[in-house]
Coordinates of N, CA and C in Angstrom, one line a residue:
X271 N -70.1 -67.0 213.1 CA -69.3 -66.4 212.1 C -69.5 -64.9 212.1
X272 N -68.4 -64.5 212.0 CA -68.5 -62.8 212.3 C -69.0 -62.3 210.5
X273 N -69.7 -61.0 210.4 CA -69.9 -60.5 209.5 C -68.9 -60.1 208.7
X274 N -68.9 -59.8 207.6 CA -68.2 -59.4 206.6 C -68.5 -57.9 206.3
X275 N -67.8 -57.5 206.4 CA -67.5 -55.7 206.2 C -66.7 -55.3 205.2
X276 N -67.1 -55.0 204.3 CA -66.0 -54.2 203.0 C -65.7 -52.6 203.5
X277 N -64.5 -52.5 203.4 CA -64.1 -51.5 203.8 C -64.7 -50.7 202.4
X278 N -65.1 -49.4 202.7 CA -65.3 -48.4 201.6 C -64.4 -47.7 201.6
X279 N -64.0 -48.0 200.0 CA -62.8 -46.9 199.4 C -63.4 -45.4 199.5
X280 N -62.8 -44.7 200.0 CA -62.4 -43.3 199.6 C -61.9 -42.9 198.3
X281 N -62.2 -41.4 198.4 CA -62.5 -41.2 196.9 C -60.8 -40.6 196.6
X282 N -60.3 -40.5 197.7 CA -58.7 -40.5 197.7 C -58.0 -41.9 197.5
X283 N -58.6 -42.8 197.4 CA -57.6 -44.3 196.8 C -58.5 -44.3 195.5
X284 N -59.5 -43.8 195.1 CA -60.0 -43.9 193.7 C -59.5 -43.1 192.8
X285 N -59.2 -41.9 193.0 CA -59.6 -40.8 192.4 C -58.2 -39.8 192.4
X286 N -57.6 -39.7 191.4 CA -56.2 -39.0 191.7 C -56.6 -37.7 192.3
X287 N -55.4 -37.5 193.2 CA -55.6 -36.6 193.9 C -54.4 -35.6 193.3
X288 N -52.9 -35.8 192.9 CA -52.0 -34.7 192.6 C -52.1 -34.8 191.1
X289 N -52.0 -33.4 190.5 CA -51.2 -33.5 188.8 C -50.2 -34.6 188.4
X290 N -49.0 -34.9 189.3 CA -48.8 -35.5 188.7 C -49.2 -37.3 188.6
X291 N -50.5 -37.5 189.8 CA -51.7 -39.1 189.5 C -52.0 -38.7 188.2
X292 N -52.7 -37.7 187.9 CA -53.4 -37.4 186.9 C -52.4 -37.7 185.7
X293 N -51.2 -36.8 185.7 CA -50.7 -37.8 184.5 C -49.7 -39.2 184.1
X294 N -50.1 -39.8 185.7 CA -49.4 -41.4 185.5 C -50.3 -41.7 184.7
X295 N -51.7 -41.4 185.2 CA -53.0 -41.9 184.5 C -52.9 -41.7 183.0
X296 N -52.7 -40.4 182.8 CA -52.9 -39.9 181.0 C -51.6 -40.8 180.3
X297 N -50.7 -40.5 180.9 CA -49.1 -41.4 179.9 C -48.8 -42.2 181.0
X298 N -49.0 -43.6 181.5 CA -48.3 -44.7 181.5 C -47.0 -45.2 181.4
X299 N -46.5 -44.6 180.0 CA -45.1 -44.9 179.8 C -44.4 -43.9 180.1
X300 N -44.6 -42.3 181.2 CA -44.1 -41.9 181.3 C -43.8 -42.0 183.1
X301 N -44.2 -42.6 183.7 CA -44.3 -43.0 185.1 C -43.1 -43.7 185.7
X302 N -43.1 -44.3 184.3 CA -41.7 -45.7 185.0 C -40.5 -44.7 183.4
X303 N -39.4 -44.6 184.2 CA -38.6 -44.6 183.1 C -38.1 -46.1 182.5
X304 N -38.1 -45.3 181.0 CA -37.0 -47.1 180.3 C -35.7 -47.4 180.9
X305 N -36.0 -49.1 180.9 CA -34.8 -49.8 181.5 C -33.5 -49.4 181.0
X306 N -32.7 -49.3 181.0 CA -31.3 -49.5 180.2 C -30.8 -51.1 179.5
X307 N -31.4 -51.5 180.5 CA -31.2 -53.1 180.3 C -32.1 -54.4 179.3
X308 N -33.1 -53.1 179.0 CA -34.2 -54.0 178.5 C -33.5 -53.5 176.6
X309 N -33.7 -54.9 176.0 CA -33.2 -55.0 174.6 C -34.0 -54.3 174.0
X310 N -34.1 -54.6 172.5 CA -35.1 -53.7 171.8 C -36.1 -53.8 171.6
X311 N -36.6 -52.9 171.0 CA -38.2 -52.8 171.3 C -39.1 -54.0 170.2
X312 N -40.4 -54.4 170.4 CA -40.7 -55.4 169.5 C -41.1 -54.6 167.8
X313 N -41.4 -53.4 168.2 CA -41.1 -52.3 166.8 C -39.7 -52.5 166.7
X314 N -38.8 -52.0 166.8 CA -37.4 -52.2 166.5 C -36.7 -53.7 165.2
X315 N -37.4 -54.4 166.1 CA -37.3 -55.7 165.9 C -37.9 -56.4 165.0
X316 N -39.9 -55.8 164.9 CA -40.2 -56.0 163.7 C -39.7 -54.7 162.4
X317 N -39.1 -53.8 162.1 CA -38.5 -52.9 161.2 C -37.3 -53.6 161.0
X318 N -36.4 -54.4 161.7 CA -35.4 -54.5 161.3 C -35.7 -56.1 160.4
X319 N -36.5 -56.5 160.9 CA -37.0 -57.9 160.4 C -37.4 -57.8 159.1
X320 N -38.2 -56.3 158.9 CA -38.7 -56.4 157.7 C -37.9 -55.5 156.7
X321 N -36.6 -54.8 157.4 CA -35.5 -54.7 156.7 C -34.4 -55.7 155.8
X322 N -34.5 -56.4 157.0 CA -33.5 -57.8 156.6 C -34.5 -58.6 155.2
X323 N -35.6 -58.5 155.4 CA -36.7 -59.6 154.4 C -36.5 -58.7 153.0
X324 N -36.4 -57.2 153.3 CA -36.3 -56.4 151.7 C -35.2 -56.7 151.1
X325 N -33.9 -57.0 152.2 CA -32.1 -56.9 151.8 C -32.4 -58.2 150.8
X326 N -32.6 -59.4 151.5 CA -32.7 -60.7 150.9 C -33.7 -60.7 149.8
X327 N -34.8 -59.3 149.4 CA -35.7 -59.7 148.5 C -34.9 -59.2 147.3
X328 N -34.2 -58.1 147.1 CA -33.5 -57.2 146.2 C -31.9 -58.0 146.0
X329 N -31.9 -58.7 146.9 CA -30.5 -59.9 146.7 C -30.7 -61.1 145.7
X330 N -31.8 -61.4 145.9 CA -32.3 -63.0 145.5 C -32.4 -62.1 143.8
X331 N -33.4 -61.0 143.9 CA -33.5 -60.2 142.3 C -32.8 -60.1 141.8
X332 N -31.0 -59.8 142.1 CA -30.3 -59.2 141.4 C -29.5 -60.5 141.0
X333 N -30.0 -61.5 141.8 CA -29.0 -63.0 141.7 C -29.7 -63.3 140.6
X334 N -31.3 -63.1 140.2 CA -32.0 -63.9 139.3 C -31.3 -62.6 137.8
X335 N -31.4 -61.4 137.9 CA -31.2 -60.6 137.0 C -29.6 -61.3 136.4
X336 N -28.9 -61.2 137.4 CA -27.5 -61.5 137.1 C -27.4 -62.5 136.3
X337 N -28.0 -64.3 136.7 CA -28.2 -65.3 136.1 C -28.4 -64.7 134.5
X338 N -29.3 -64.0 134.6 CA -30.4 -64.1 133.4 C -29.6 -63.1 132.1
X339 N -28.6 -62.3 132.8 CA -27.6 -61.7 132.2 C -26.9 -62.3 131.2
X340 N -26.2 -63.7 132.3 CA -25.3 -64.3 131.8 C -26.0 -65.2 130.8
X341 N -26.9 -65.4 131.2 CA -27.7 -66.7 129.9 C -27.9 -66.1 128.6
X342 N -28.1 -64.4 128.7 CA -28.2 -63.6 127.2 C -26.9 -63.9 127.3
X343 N -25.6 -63.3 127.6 CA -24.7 -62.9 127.2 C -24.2 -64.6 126.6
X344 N -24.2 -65.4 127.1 CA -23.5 -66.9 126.0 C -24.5 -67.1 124.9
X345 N -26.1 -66.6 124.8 CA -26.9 -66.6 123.7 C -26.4 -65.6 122.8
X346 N -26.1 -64.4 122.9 CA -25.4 -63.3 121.9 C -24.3 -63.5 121.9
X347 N -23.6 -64.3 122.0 CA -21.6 -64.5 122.0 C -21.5 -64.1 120.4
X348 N -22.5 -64.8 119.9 CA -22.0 -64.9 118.9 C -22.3 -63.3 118.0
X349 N -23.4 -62.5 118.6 CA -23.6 -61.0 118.2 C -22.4 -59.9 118.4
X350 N -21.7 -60.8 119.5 CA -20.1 -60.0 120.0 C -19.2 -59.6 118.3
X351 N -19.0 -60.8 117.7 CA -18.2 -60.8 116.7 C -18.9 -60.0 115.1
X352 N -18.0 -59.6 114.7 CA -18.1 -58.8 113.7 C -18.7 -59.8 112.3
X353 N -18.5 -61.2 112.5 CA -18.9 -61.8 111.3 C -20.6 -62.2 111.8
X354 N -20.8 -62.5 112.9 CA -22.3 -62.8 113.2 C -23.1 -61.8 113.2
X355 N -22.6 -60.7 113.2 CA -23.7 -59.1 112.8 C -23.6 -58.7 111.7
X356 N -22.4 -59.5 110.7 CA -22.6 -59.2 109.4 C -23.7 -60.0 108.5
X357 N -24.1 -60.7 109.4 CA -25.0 -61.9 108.5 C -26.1 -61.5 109.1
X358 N -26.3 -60.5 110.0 CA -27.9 -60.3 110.5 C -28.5 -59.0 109.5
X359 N -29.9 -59.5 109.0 CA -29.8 -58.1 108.3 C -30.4 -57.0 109.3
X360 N -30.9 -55.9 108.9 CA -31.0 -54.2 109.6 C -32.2 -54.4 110.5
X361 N -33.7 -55.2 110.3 CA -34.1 -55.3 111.2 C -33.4 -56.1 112.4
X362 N -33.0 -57.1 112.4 CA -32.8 -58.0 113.4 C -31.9 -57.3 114.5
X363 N -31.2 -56.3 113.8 CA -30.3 -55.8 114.4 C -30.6 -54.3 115.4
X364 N -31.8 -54.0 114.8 CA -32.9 -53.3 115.1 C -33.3 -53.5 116.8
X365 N -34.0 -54.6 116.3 CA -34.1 -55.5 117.2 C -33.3 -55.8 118.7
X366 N -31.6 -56.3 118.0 CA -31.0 -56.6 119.3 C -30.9 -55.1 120.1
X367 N -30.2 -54.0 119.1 CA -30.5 -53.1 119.7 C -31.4 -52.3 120.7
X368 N -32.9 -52.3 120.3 CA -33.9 -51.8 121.2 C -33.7 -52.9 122.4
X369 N -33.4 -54.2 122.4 CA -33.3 -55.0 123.6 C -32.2 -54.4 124.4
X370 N -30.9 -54.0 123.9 CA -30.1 -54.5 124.8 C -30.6 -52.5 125.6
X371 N -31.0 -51.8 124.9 CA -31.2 -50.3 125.2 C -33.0 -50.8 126.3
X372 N -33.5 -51.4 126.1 CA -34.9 -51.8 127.2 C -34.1 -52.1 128.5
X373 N -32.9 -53.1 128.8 CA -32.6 -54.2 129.4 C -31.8 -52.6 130.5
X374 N -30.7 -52.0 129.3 CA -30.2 -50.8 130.4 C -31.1 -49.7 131.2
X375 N -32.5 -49.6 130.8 CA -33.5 -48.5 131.4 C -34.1 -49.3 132.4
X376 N -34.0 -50.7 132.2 CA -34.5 -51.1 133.5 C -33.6 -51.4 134.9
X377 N -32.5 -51.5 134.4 CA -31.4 -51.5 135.3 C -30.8 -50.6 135.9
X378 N -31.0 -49.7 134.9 CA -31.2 -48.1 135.8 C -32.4 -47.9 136.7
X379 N -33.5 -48.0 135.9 CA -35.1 -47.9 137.1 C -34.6 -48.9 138.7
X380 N -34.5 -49.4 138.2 CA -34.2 -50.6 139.4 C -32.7 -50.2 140.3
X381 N -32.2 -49.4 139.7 CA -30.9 -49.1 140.9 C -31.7 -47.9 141.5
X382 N -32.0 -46.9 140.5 CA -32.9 -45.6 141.3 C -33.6 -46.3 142.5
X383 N -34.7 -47.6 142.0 CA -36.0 -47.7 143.4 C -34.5 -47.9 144.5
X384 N -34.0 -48.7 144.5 CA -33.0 -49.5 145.3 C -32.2 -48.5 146.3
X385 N -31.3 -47.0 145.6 CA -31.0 -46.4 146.4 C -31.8 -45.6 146.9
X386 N -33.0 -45.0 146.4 CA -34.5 -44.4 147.1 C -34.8 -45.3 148.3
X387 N -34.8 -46.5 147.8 CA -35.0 -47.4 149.3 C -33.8 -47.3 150.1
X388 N -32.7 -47.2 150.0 CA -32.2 -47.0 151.1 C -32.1 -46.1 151.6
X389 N -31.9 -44.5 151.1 CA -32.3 -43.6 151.4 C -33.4 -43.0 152.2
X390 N -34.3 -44.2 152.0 CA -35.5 -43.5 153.1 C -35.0 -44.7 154.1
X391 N -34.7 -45.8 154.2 CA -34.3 -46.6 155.6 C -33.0 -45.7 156.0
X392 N -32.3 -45.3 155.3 CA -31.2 -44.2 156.7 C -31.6 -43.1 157.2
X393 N -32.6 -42.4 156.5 CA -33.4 -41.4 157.8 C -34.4 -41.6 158.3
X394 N -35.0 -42.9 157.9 CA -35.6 -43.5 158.7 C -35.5 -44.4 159.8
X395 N -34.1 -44.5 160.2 CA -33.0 -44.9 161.5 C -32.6 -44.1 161.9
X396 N -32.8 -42.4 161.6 CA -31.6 -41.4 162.5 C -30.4 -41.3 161.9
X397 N -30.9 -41.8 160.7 CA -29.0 -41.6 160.3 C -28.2 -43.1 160.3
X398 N -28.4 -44.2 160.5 CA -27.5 -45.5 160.9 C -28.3 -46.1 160.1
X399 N -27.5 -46.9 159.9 CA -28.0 -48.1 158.7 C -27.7 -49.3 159.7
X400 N -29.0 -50.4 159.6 CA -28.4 -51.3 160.2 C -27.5 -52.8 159.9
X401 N -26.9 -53.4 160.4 CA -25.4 -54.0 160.0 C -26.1 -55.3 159.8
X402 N -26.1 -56.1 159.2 CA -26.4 -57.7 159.4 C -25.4 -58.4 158.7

């Protein structure tokens, strides 16, 4: 059996030899340019994912808000009419009042967060909103 010989690397297959070895070595992703062909990126993909999860989280809220609208509004039907707020005396009415004035400050708070949120997701895309 003949011996076994490892060739000894040179410090030129080890050891970058031009600036620009040196900086395949430092940036990696700058060596190979991006595909054109390759889809999006798995950032992309998770941002858009957790865009679509916010759309559906502030959808389902406004579905529960909405519901919960309608169930006051057939409970006060009867606050609508002039003879059912004439039989409530001044506190009660006190009352419906500071409600229905809590119910509009929150509905305002909650459109403010909502367009603030989207506001930071459209310049936080460059400008483009994305479509689903």
């Amino acid at each position: 059996s003949y011996p076994v010989t490892r060739k000894k690397k040179e410090d030129s297959d080890v050891f970058p030899t031009s600036r620009s070895d040196w900086e395949r070595i430092r940036n990696p992703d700058l060596s190979t340019p991006p595909s054109p062909s390759k889809g999006p990126s798995y950032r992309e993909e998770k941002a858009k994912a957790r865009f679509a999860k916010q759309i559906r989280k502030l959808q389902k809220r406004r579905l529960v808000l909405i519901l919960r609208t309608v169930v006051l509004g057939i409970q006060e039907e009867s606050l609508k009419s002039e003879e059912g707020l004439s039989t409530l005396n001044l506190a009660t009415l006190q009352v419906v009042v500071n409600n229905n004035h809590s119910q509009i400050q929150a509905f305002n708070e909650e459109l403010v967060q909502t367009l603030v949120g989207k506001g930071r997701t459209f310049y936080r895309t460059g400008g483009t909103a994305f479509r689903y």
